[in-house]
Coordinates of C-alpha atoms in Angstrom, one line a residue:
Chain I
M20 CA -55.6 -54.7 -82.9
L21 CA -58.2 -55.7 -85.4
V22 CA -61.7 -57.0 -84.7
D23 CA -63.7 -58.5 -87.6
E24 CA -65.8 -61.6 -87.9
L25 CA -64.8 -62.2 -91.5
P26 CA -61.2 -63.6 -91.6
A27 CA -60.8 -62.8 -95.3
R28 CA -61.6 -59.1 -94.9
L29 CA -59.4 -59.0 -91.8
A30 CA -56.5 -60.4 -93.8
V31 CA -56.8 -57.7 -96.5
L32 CA -56.9 -54.9 -93.8
E33 CA -53.9 -56.4 -92.1
T34 CA -51.9 -56.4 -95.3
T35 CA -52.8 -52.8 -96.0
L36 CA -51.9 -51.7 -92.5
T37 CA -48.6 -53.6 -92.5
A38 CA -47.6 -52.0 -95.8
L39 CA -48.3 -48.6 -94.3
G40 CA -45.8 -49.4 -91.5
Y41 CA -48.3 -50.4 -88.7
L42 CA -47.8 -53.4 -86.6
V43 CA -50.9 -55.5 -86.0
V44 CA -50.5 -56.8 -82.5
G45 CA -53.8 -58.7 -82.1
K46 CA -56.7 -60.1 -84.1
V47 CA -60.1 -61.1 -82.9
T48 CA -62.4 -63.0 -85.2
S49 CA -64.7 -64.4 -82.5
L50 CA -66.2 -62.1 -79.9
D51 CA -65.3 -64.3 -77.1
S52 CA -61.9 -62.9 -76.5
I53 CA -62.1 -59.1 -77.1
Q54 CA -61.4 -58.2 -73.5
C55 CA -58.5 -60.7 -73.0
E56 CA -57.1 -59.7 -76.4
V57 CA -57.0 -56.0 -75.5
E58 CA -55.2 -56.9 -72.3
N59 CA -52.7 -59.2 -73.9
S60 CA -51.8 -57.2 -77.0
Q61 CA -51.9 -53.7 -75.4
P62 CA -52.8 -52.0 -78.8
D63 CA -52.4 -48.2 -79.5
V64 CA -55.5 -48.2 -81.5
I65 CA -58.4 -50.7 -82.1
I66 CA -59.9 -51.1 -85.5
A67 CA -63.3 -52.8 -85.3
D68 CA -65.9 -53.9 -87.9
L69 CA -69.0 -51.6 -87.5
D70 CA -71.4 -54.5 -87.6
N71 CA -69.7 -56.2 -84.6
P72 CA -71.7 -56.2 -81.4
G73 CA -68.4 -56.1 -79.5
R74 CA -68.4 -52.4 -80.1
D75 CA -70.3 -51.8 -76.9
T76 CA -67.8 -53.9 -75.0
L77 CA -64.9 -51.9 -76.5
E78 CA -66.5 -48.6 -75.6
S79 CA -67.4 -49.5 -72.1
M80 CA -63.8 -50.5 -71.4
Q81 CA -62.9 -46.9 -71.8
A82 CA -66.1 -45.3 -70.5
I83 CA -67.1 -47.0 -67.3
T84 CA -64.1 -49.1 -66.1
R85 CA -61.6 -46.5 -67.3
K86 CA -59.1 -49.2 -67.7
R87 CA -56.5 -48.9 -70.4
P88 CA -58.5 -46.5 -72.7
R89 CA -57.7 -46.9 -76.4
P90 CA -59.0 -45.0 -79.5
I91 CA -61.4 -47.1 -81.5
V92 CA -61.7 -46.7 -85.3
M93 CA -64.7 -48.3 -87.0
F94 CA -64.1 -50.3 -90.2
T95 CA -67.1 -50.8 -92.5
N96 CA -68.1 -51.9 -96.0
D97 CA -71.5 -50.4 -95.3
G98 CA -72.9 -48.4 -98.2
D99 CA -74.3 -45.9 -95.7
A100 CA -71.9 -43.2 -96.9
K101 CA -73.9 -40.3 -95.4
T102 CA -73.6 -41.7 -91.9
I103 CA -69.9 -42.2 -92.2
E104 CA -69.2 -38.8 -93.8
L105 CA -71.2 -37.0 -91.1
A106 CA -69.7 -39.0 -88.3
V107 CA -66.1 -38.3 -89.5
K108 CA -66.8 -34.7 -90.1
S109 CA -68.4 -34.2 -86.6
G110 CA -65.6 -36.0 -84.9
V111 CA -67.9 -38.7 -83.4
T112 CA -66.1 -41.7 -84.6
A113 CA -63.4 -42.3 -87.1
Y114 CA -64.4 -44.7 -89.9
I115 CA -62.4 -46.6 -92.5
V116 CA -64.4 -47.8 -95.5
D117 CA -63.6 -51.1 -97.1
G118 CA -61.7 -50.6 -100.3
M119 CA -60.5 -47.1 -99.2
A120 CA -57.2 -46.2 -100.8
P121 CA -54.3 -46.8 -98.3
D122 CA -53.1 -43.2 -98.5
R123 CA -56.4 -42.2 -97.0
I124 CA -56.2 -44.7 -94.1
K125 CA -53.1 -43.3 -92.5
P126 CA -54.3 -39.8 -91.9
I127 CA -57.6 -41.2 -90.4
L128 CA -55.7 -43.3 -88.0
D129 CA -53.3 -40.6 -87.1
V130 CA -56.1 -38.1 -86.4
A131 CA -58.1 -40.6 -84.4
I132 CA -55.1 -41.3 -82.1
L133 CA -54.3 -37.7 -81.7
R134 CA -57.8 -36.6 -81.0
F135 CA -58.2 -39.4 -78.5
R136 CA -55.0 -38.4 -76.7
E137 CA -56.1 -34.8 -76.4
Y138 CA -59.5 -35.8 -75.0
Q139 CA -57.8 -38.2 -72.5
L140 CA -55.4 -35.4 -71.4
L141 CA -58.3 -33.1 -70.8
R142 CA -60.2 -35.7 -68.8
N143 CA -57.1 -36.5 -66.7
E144 CA -56.7 -32.9 -65.9
L145 CA -60.3 -32.6 -64.9
E146 CA -60.0 -35.6 -62.6
L147 CA -56.9 -34.3 -61.0
T148 CA -58.6 -31.0 -60.3
R149 CA -61.6 -32.7 -58.8
L150 CA -59.3 -34.9 -56.6
Q151 CA -57.2 -31.9 -55.4
L152 CA -60.4 -30.1 -54.5
S153 CA -61.7 -33.1 -52.4
E154 CA -58.2 -33.5 -50.8
R155 CA -58.2 -29.8 -49.9
K156 CA -61.6 -30.1 -48.2
Q157 CA -60.4 -33.1 -46.2
L158 CA -57.2 -31.3 -45.2
D159 CA -59.3 -28.4 -43.9
K160 CA -61.5 -30.7 -41.9
A161 CA -58.6 -32.6 -40.3
K162 CA -57.0 -29.2 -39.5
G163 CA -60.2 -28.1 -37.9
L164 CA -60.3 -31.3 -35.8
L165 CA -56.8 -30.8 -34.5
M166 CA -57.5 -27.2 -33.7
Q167 CA -60.6 -28.1 -31.8
K168 CA -59.1 -31.2 -29.9
K169 CA -55.6 -29.8 -29.3
G170 CA -56.4 -26.1 -28.9
L171 CA -54.0 -25.2 -31.7
D172 CA -54.2 -22.4 -34.2
E173 CA -54.4 -23.1 -37.9
E174 CA -50.7 -22.7 -38.6
H175 CA -49.7 -25.1 -35.8
A176 CA -52.4 -27.6 -36.7
Y177 CA -51.0 -27.7 -40.3
Q178 CA -47.4 -28.1 -39.0
L179 CA -48.4 -30.9 -36.8
L180 CA -50.2 -32.7 -39.7
R181 CA -47.1 -32.3 -41.8
K182 CA -44.8 -33.7 -39.2
M183 CA -47.1 -36.6 -38.5
A184 CA -47.3 -37.4 -42.2
M185 CA -43.5 -37.3 -42.5
D186 CA -43.0 -39.5 -39.4
R187 CA -45.4 -42.1 -40.7
N188 CA -44.2 -41.9 -44.3
M189 CA -47.8 -41.0 -45.4
K190 CA -49.2 -38.5 -47.8
I191 CA -50.7 -35.6 -46.0
A192 CA -54.1 -36.2 -47.7
E193 CA -54.0 -39.9 -46.5
L194 CA -53.3 -38.8 -42.9
A195 CA -56.1 -36.3 -43.1
R196 CA -58.5 -39.1 -44.1
S197 CA -57.3 -41.3 -41.2
I198 CA -57.8 -38.5 -38.7
I199 CA -61.3 -37.8 -40.0
A200 CA -62.2 -41.5 -39.9
A201 CA -60.8 -41.9 -36.3
A202 CA -62.7 -38.8 -35.2
E203 CA -65.9 -40.2 -36.6
L204 CA -65.3 -43.6 -34.9
L205 CA -64.6 -42.1 -31.5
G206 CA -67.4 -39.6 -31.8
Chain N
M133 CA -91.8 -33.9 -93.6
S134 CA -94.6 -35.2 -95.8
K135 CA -96.2 -38.4 -94.8
H136 CA -94.5 -40.2 -97.7
S137 CA -90.9 -39.5 -96.9
S138 CA -89.2 -42.4 -95.1
I139 CA -88.8 -42.6 -91.3
N140 CA -85.8 -44.6 -90.4
I141 CA -86.0 -46.5 -87.1
G142 CA -83.2 -48.6 -85.6
Y143 CA -83.5 -51.7 -83.4
I144 CA -81.4 -54.4 -81.8
P145 CA -82.6 -57.9 -82.6
L146 CA -84.1 -58.7 -79.1
L147 CA -87.5 -60.1 -78.1
D148 CA -88.6 -56.7 -76.8
A149 CA -88.2 -55.1 -80.3
A150 CA -91.4 -56.9 -81.0
P151 CA -93.8 -53.9 -81.1
L152 CA -91.8 -52.2 -83.8
L153 CA -91.4 -55.4 -85.9
L154 CA -95.1 -56.3 -85.6
A155 CA -96.3 -52.8 -86.3
Q156 CA -94.3 -52.9 -89.6
E157 CA -95.2 -56.5 -90.6
L158 CA -98.9 -56.2 -89.7
G159 CA -99.1 -53.1 -91.8
F160 CA -100.1 -50.7 -88.9
F161 CA -97.4 -48.1 -90.0
G162 CA -98.5 -48.4 -93.6
D163 CA -102.2 -48.1 -92.7
A164 CA -101.4 -44.8 -90.9
G165 CA -99.7 -43.5 -94.1
L166 CA -96.2 -43.8 -92.7
N167 CA -93.3 -45.1 -94.7
V168 CA -91.1 -46.7 -92.0
Q169 CA -87.7 -48.2 -92.8
L170 CA -86.5 -50.6 -90.0
S171 CA -82.8 -50.9 -89.6
R172 CA -81.3 -53.8 -87.7
E173 CA -78.3 -52.6 -85.7
A174 CA -75.4 -54.5 -84.2
S175 CA -74.7 -52.3 -81.1
W176 CA -76.2 -49.6 -79.0
A177 CA -73.3 -47.4 -79.9
N178 CA -74.2 -47.7 -83.6
I179 CA -77.8 -46.6 -82.8
R180 CA -76.5 -43.7 -80.8
D181 CA -74.2 -42.5 -83.5
K182 CA -76.8 -42.8 -86.2
L183 CA -79.4 -40.9 -84.1
Y184 CA -76.7 -38.2 -83.8
V185 CA -75.9 -37.9 -87.4
G186 CA -79.6 -38.1 -88.4
S187 CA -79.5 -41.3 -90.5
L188 CA -81.9 -42.8 -87.9
H189 CA -84.9 -40.7 -86.8
G190 CA -85.9 -42.9 -83.9
A191 CA -85.0 -46.2 -82.2
H192 CA -85.8 -49.1 -79.9
L193 CA -83.7 -47.9 -76.9
L194 CA -82.6 -49.0 -73.5
A195 CA -84.6 -46.8 -71.1
P196 CA -81.6 -45.1 -69.4
M197 CA -80.1 -44.4 -72.9
T198 CA -82.7 -41.6 -73.4
I199 CA -80.8 -39.9 -70.6
S200 CA -77.2 -40.9 -71.4
V201 CA -77.5 -39.9 -75.1
S202 CA -79.2 -36.6 -74.3
L203 CA -76.5 -35.8 -71.8
G204 CA -73.7 -37.0 -74.1
L205 CA -72.2 -39.4 -71.6
N206 CA -70.3 -41.2 -74.3
R207 CA -69.0 -38.0 -75.9
V208 CA -71.8 -38.2 -78.5
K209 CA -74.7 -35.9 -77.5
A210 CA -78.1 -36.1 -79.3
P211 CA -81.2 -34.7 -77.6
L212 CA -83.9 -37.3 -77.5
V213 CA -87.5 -37.5 -76.4
T214 CA -89.7 -40.5 -75.6
S215 CA -93.4 -40.8 -75.6
F216 CA -93.7 -44.6 -75.4
V217 CA -92.5 -47.4 -73.2
M218 CA -92.1 -50.5 -75.4
S219 CA -91.8 -53.2 -72.7
L220 CA -91.4 -53.8 -68.9
N221 CA -89.2 -56.4 -67.3
G222 CA -87.5 -59.2 -69.3
N223 CA -84.1 -59.6 -67.6
A224 CA -82.6 -62.0 -65.0
I225 CA -79.4 -62.5 -63.1
T226 CA -77.6 -65.8 -63.8
V227 CA -74.5 -67.1 -61.9
S228 CA -72.0 -69.8 -62.9
N229 CA -72.2 -73.2 -61.3
S230 CA -69.0 -72.5 -59.4
L231 CA -70.3 -69.3 -57.9
R232 CA -73.6 -71.0 -57.0
E233 CA -71.6 -73.7 -55.1
Q234 CA -69.5 -71.0 -53.3
L235 CA -72.7 -69.3 -52.2
R236 CA -74.1 -72.5 -50.9
S237 CA -71.0 -73.3 -49.0
V238 CA -71.4 -70.0 -47.2
N239 CA -75.1 -70.5 -46.6
P240 CA -77.0 -73.7 -47.7
E241 CA -80.1 -71.5 -48.0
A242 CA -78.4 -68.9 -50.1
L243 CA -80.6 -69.3 -53.1
A244 CA -83.9 -69.2 -51.2
S245 CA -84.7 -65.5 -52.0
A246 CA -83.4 -62.4 -53.7
S247 CA -82.4 -60.9 -50.4
T248 CA -80.7 -64.0 -48.9
S249 CA -78.7 -64.5 -52.1
V250 CA -77.3 -61.0 -52.0
L251 CA -76.5 -61.1 -48.3
T252 CA -74.7 -64.4 -48.8
L253 CA -72.9 -62.9 -51.8
K254 CA -71.7 -60.1 -49.5
K255 CA -70.3 -62.6 -47.0
L256 CA -68.6 -64.5 -49.8
I257 CA -67.0 -61.4 -51.2
D258 CA -65.6 -60.5 -47.7
Q259 CA -64.3 -64.0 -47.3
R260 CA -62.7 -64.0 -50.7
R261 CA -61.0 -60.6 -49.9
E262 CA -59.6 -62.0 -46.6
Q263 CA -58.2 -65.0 -48.5
G264 CA -56.6 -62.6 -51.0
R265 CA -58.6 -64.0 -54.0
S266 CA -59.4 -61.9 -57.0
P267 CA -62.8 -60.0 -57.2
L268 CA -65.8 -61.6 -58.9
T269 CA -66.8 -60.4 -62.3
F270 CA -70.4 -59.8 -63.5
A271 CA -71.4 -58.8 -67.0
V272 CA -74.2 -56.5 -68.3
V273 CA -75.2 -55.7 -71.9
Y274 CA -74.5 -51.9 -71.8
P275 CA -73.4 -49.4 -69.1
Y276 CA -76.6 -47.3 -69.3
S277 CA -79.1 -50.0 -69.1
C278 CA -81.7 -51.3 -66.6
H279 CA -79.6 -54.5 -66.5
N280 CA -76.7 -52.5 -65.0
Y281 CA -78.9 -50.4 -62.7
L282 CA -81.0 -53.2 -61.4
L283 CA -78.0 -55.5 -60.8
R284 CA -76.4 -52.6 -58.9
Y285 CA -79.6 -52.0 -56.9
W286 CA -79.6 -55.6 -55.9
L287 CA -75.9 -55.5 -54.9
G288 CA -76.3 -52.2 -53.1
A289 CA -79.3 -53.6 -51.1
G290 CA -76.8 -56.2 -49.8
G291 CA -74.2 -53.6 -48.9
I292 CA -72.0 -54.5 -51.9
N293 CA -70.5 -51.5 -53.8
P294 CA -70.1 -52.8 -57.4
D295 CA -67.3 -50.4 -58.1
H296 CA -65.2 -51.4 -55.2
D297 CA -66.2 -55.0 -54.3
L298 CA -66.4 -56.6 -57.8
N299 CA -65.9 -55.9 -61.5
I300 CA -68.8 -55.1 -63.9
V301 CA -67.9 -55.6 -67.6
V302 CA -70.0 -55.1 -70.8
I303 CA -70.6 -58.1 -73.1
P304 CA -73.2 -58.4 -75.9
P305 CA -76.1 -60.7 -75.1
A306 CA -75.2 -63.4 -77.6
Q307 CA -71.7 -63.9 -76.0
M308 CA -72.8 -64.0 -72.3
V309 CA -73.3 -67.8 -72.1
S310 CA -70.0 -68.7 -73.7
Q311 CA -68.1 -66.3 -71.5
L312 CA -69.8 -67.8 -68.4
A313 CA -68.9 -71.3 -69.7
A314 CA -65.3 -70.3 -70.2
G315 CA -65.1 -69.0 -66.6
R316 CA -64.3 -65.4 -67.7
I317 CA -67.3 -64.1 -65.8
D318 CA -69.0 -65.3 -62.6
G319 CA -72.5 -64.0 -63.4
F320 CA -74.5 -61.8 -65.7
C321 CA -77.7 -59.8 -66.0
V322 CA -79.2 -60.2 -69.5
G323 CA -82.5 -60.3 -71.3
E324 CA -84.2 -63.6 -72.2
P325 CA -83.7 -66.0 -73.8
W326 CA -80.0 -66.0 -72.8
N327 CA -80.7 -66.9 -69.2
Q328 CA -82.7 -69.9 -70.3
I329 CA -80.0 -70.9 -72.7
A330 CA -77.3 -70.8 -70.0
V331 CA -79.5 -73.1 -67.8
A332 CA -80.4 -75.5 -70.7
Q333 CA -76.7 -75.9 -71.6
G334 CA -75.8 -76.5 -67.9
H335 CA -73.5 -73.6 -67.5
G336 CA -75.4 -71.6 -64.8
K337 CA -78.3 -71.1 -62.6
V338 CA -80.8 -68.3 -62.7
L339 CA -80.5 -66.6 -59.3
L340 CA -83.4 -64.1 -59.7
S341 CA -85.5 -62.3 -62.2
T342 CA -85.0 -58.5 -62.3
F343 CA -88.7 -58.4 -61.6
D344 CA -87.7 -59.4 -58.0
I345 CA -85.5 -56.3 -57.8
W346 CA -88.1 -53.8 -59.1
H347 CA -91.6 -55.0 -60.2
N348 CA -92.4 -53.8 -63.7
A349 CA -89.3 -51.8 -64.5
P350 CA -89.4 -49.9 -67.8
E351 CA -87.0 -51.8 -70.0
K352 CA -87.1 -50.4 -73.5
V353 CA -88.5 -47.2 -74.8
F354 CA -89.2 -45.8 -78.3
A355 CA -87.2 -42.6 -78.6
V356 CA -86.8 -40.1 -81.4
H357 CA -84.4 -37.2 -82.0
R358 CA -85.9 -34.0 -80.5
D359 CA -85.4 -32.0 -83.7
W360 CA -87.3 -34.7 -85.7
A361 CA -90.1 -34.8 -83.1
Q362 CA -90.5 -31.0 -83.2
A363 CA -90.8 -31.0 -87.0
N364 CA -93.0 -34.1 -87.3
T365 CA -95.5 -34.0 -84.5
D366 CA -98.2 -35.7 -86.6
A367 CA -96.0 -38.5 -87.8
N368 CA -94.7 -39.1 -84.3
L369 CA -98.2 -39.4 -83.0
E370 CA -99.0 -41.9 -85.8
L371 CA -95.9 -43.9 -84.9
I372 CA -97.0 -44.1 -81.3
S373 CA -100.6 -45.0 -82.2
S374 CA -99.3 -47.8 -84.4
L375 CA -96.9 -49.1 -81.7
L376 CA -99.8 -49.1 -79.2
K377 CA -101.9 -51.0 -81.7
A378 CA -99.1 -53.6 -82.1
C379 CA -98.7 -54.0 -78.3
Q380 CA -102.4 -54.5 -77.9
W381 CA -102.5 -57.1 -80.8
M382 CA -99.6 -59.0 -79.2
E383 CA -101.4 -59.1 -75.8
E384 CA -104.1 -61.3 -77.3
P385 CA -103.1 -65.0 -76.7
A386 CA -104.8 -65.9 -80.0
N387 CA -102.2 -63.9 -81.9
R388 CA -99.1 -65.3 -80.2
N389 CA -98.4 -68.0 -82.8
D390 CA -98.6 -65.5 -85.6
A391 CA -96.3 -63.2 -83.6
W392 CA -93.6 -65.9 -83.2
A393 CA -93.8 -66.6 -86.9
I394 CA -93.2 -63.0 -87.8
L395 CA -90.5 -62.3 -85.1
G396 CA -88.7 -65.6 -85.8
Q397 CA -87.9 -64.7 -89.4
A398 CA -84.1 -64.7 -90.0
E399 CA -84.1 -61.0 -91.0
Y400 CA -85.6 -60.1 -87.6
L401 CA -84.8 -62.2 -84.5
G402 CA -84.0 -65.6 -86.0
F403 CA -85.2 -67.6 -83.0
G404 CA -87.7 -70.6 -83.1
P405 CA -91.1 -70.2 -81.5
E406 CA -90.2 -72.3 -78.4
I407 CA -87.3 -70.1 -77.5
L408 CA -89.4 -67.0 -77.9
Q409 CA -92.3 -68.4 -76.0
N410 CA -90.1 -69.6 -73.1
G411 CA -88.2 -66.3 -73.1
L412 CA -91.5 -64.4 -72.7
Q413 CA -92.7 -66.6 -69.9
C414 CA -89.4 -66.5 -67.9
G415 CA -88.7 -62.8 -68.6
K416 CA -92.2 -61.7 -67.3
H417 CA -92.3 -59.2 -70.2
V418 CA -95.2 -56.8 -70.2
F419 CA -96.0 -55.2 -73.6
F420 CA -99.4 -53.7 -73.0
K421 CA -101.5 -54.5 -69.9
N422 CA -101.8 -52.2 -66.9
S423 CA -100.9 -49.1 -69.0
A424 CA -97.4 -50.5 -69.5
N425 CA -96.7 -48.1 -72.4
H426 CA -97.3 -44.9 -70.5
P427 CA -94.0 -43.0 -70.3
W428 CA -94.1 -41.8 -66.6
P429 CA -91.6 -39.1 -65.9
V430 CA -91.2 -40.6 -62.3
Q431 CA -89.7 -43.7 -63.9
G432 CA -87.2 -41.6 -65.7
L433 CA -86.5 -39.8 -62.5
W434 CA -85.8 -43.0 -60.7
L435 CA -83.4 -44.2 -63.4
L436 CA -81.7 -40.8 -63.1
S437 CA -81.4 -41.3 -59.3
Q438 CA -79.5 -44.5 -59.9
M439 CA -77.2 -43.0 -62.5
Q440 CA -76.4 -40.3 -60.0
R441 CA -76.0 -42.7 -57.2
W442 CA -73.2 -44.6 -59.0
G443 CA -71.5 -41.4 -60.3
H444 CA -72.5 -41.9 -64.0
I445 CA -73.9 -38.3 -64.4
P446 CA -72.5 -34.9 -63.5
G447 CA -73.5 -33.7 -60.1
N448 CA -74.9 -30.4 -61.4
T449 CA -77.6 -32.2 -63.4
K450 CA -81.1 -30.8 -62.6
P451 CA -83.2 -34.0 -62.4
Q452 CA -86.7 -32.7 -62.7
E453 CA -86.0 -30.3 -65.5
L454 CA -84.0 -32.9 -67.4
V455 CA -86.6 -35.7 -67.1
H456 CA -89.5 -33.4 -68.1
S457 CA -87.6 -32.4 -71.3
L458 CA -87.0 -36.1 -72.2
Y459 CA -90.4 -37.7 -71.2
R460 CA -93.3 -36.5 -73.3
P461 CA -96.4 -38.4 -72.0
D462 CA -98.8 -36.0 -73.9
L463 CA -98.3 -37.8 -77.2
Y464 CA -98.9 -41.2 -75.6
L465 CA -102.1 -39.9 -73.9
E466 CA -103.4 -38.6 -77.2
A467 CA -102.7 -41.9 -78.9
A468 CA -104.3 -43.8 -76.0
L469 CA -107.4 -41.6 -76.1
H470 CA -107.8 -42.1 -79.9
S471 CA -107.7 -45.9 -79.5
G472 CA -110.2 -45.8 -76.7
Q473 CA -107.9 -46.7 -73.9
P474 CA -108.6 -45.2 -70.4
V475 CA -106.1 -42.5 -69.5
P476 CA -105.3 -41.0 -66.1
A477 CA -106.0 -37.3 -65.4
R478 CA -103.0 -37.1 -63.0
E479 CA -99.3 -37.8 -63.1
L480 CA -97.9 -40.7 -61.1
R481 CA -95.5 -39.3 -58.6
Q482 CA -94.5 -42.3 -56.4
L483 CA -93.1 -45.8 -57.0
G484 CA -92.6 -48.8 -54.7
L485 CA -95.8 -48.9 -52.7
H486 CA -97.6 -51.8 -54.4
T487 CA -97.1 -55.6 -54.4
A488 CA -100.1 -56.2 -56.6
P489 CA -101.9 -54.4 -59.5
W490 CA -103.7 -51.3 -58.2
H491 CA -106.0 -48.6 -59.2
F492 CA -104.7 -45.1 -60.0
D493 CA -107.2 -42.5 -61.2
K494 CA -109.1 -44.2 -64.0
I495 CA -106.5 -46.9 -64.8
T496 CA -105.0 -50.0 -63.4
L497 CA -101.3 -50.1 -62.9
G498 CA -98.9 -53.1 -62.3
S499 CA -97.2 -53.7 -59.0
D500 CA -94.1 -51.5 -58.5
R501 CA -92.3 -52.9 -55.4
F502 CA -88.5 -52.6 -54.9
I503 CA -86.5 -55.5 -53.3
D504 CA -85.7 -53.4 -50.2
G505 CA -89.3 -52.1 -49.8
L506 CA -88.2 -48.4 -50.2
C507 CA -90.5 -45.9 -51.8
F508 CA -89.4 -43.3 -54.3
H509 CA -91.4 -40.0 -54.5
A510 CA -90.7 -37.5 -57.3
D511 CA -90.7 -34.6 -54.8
K512 CA -88.1 -36.3 -52.5
Y513 CA -85.4 -37.0 -55.0
N514 CA -82.5 -35.7 -52.9
E515 CA -83.7 -37.3 -49.7
Y516 CA -84.1 -40.6 -51.5
L517 CA -80.6 -40.4 -53.1
N518 CA -78.8 -39.4 -49.9
A519 CA -80.4 -42.2 -47.9
F520 CA -78.5 -45.0 -49.7
E521 CA -75.8 -46.4 -47.5
T522 CA -74.0 -47.9 -50.5
S523 CA -73.3 -45.4 -53.3
N524 CA -70.5 -43.4 -54.9
L525 CA -71.9 -40.0 -53.8
D526 CA -69.1 -39.3 -51.4
A527 CA -66.5 -39.7 -54.1
Q528 CA -68.2 -37.0 -56.1
T529 CA -68.1 -34.2 -53.5

């Protein structure tokens, strides 16, 4: 998906990318539809003009809402070569410079997509670990409640939980949460 | 760095960039022997990246960004320090005509005050959920901004969890009004003059100023890269003295017309004097009076508490240490002393007690009340944080 306020420059970039074998699924010239356009066109990568204020919108869609994260590559005709060079080198943001030879564009896009996927994978793993940790705590708490109220030992409390979850077609973590909530409600 | 090498400073074209633009145009930087290059930037992300790679040495920055950039919350991590608050207040919450009518249908007095409006909004959200309708969407200008944290504070005070009960999206200020008009969002929190423009065009109604949520919230700061600050203490001090001078100049009513003429230039803000004047009145901006420019660490600590409340910063962050590494009031105090301003001998530790200007040590400070009347004491950070009924703290443990 391409984001640029200048239609002429956007057309040039589209021609270049198409020749490289990419499919441009969406184009945004006015800022009004960035969010809708991302949702409609479901791009693998977003290429946005560096001077477009919509950059904050694009970033926040991955940072805070965590909805449909996409790698973003900045496109610029800015003469600020030092910034770009440093940014690319340090892996901050991938940049394509206006007038850049097409054979240089493809590796930049490929690296941006790859690096983003790696980062995403790492973050997903971290979240999974955090979730499992919190489920583990809840499970222990629910077990404790059953042991206390029903006079069971730990092994039997766990078996009871598992049976109840199976009978109700619930995940064991979900059931643990319900038991804790009910216990809090009833004091 | 010699005094003659250039200092690159970024800004976003907003009314509260005024102190930087004026210090440059009135020659205050030049008089101090500084060669400042101002760079107009299109997004906060651009400013952050350029601070990181060093092509900007300092910037006009959203107050919570000093924290977010130093912690690397958007992957890009650049240690920053701030010794100067550029402005207080300036934002408001506007809702669409449709949302205003929905609020009124729940309670005809819904718009009477900041607290009735949020309590009514809570009822409306519950009703909409029962009816199976989609959640409401509010927009802010950047995730790590006072816009976001004050909007969230207001919602939280009404028992609304912004991450479960509605959507918050990010939209650049200049696109807010058209998005509201198109029905893509139901409300927004943005700086002036965009609220006034939404009203003037008939697309919405200002529900409350963020001043009503927290009196005199620090909105923008002037921050520089820590490495630059360490190597250029003298230049940094001169920058802050010049900014202070510009703020004091702007405070004079007699200088206002000249200020609008400078700020209105197409290369800076590009707004006419009426829009700037109205924006300033409605936004309740403070640029100088009541020691507005003093970078109090307790203000940073409060921002940090809200970032933690909503799960935006890692749980292992050490609040006091972090804030004291980012907030450097010593340079501000030195600049204030040089210019003959009164300075306090003590550090402010508490926020939320005052509904009117008050005396602290040798200075006068503005009111600092929060909408729910709660007080925040620097020594009771955890107690304060854990007392919020609406937060995302449970999800983090």
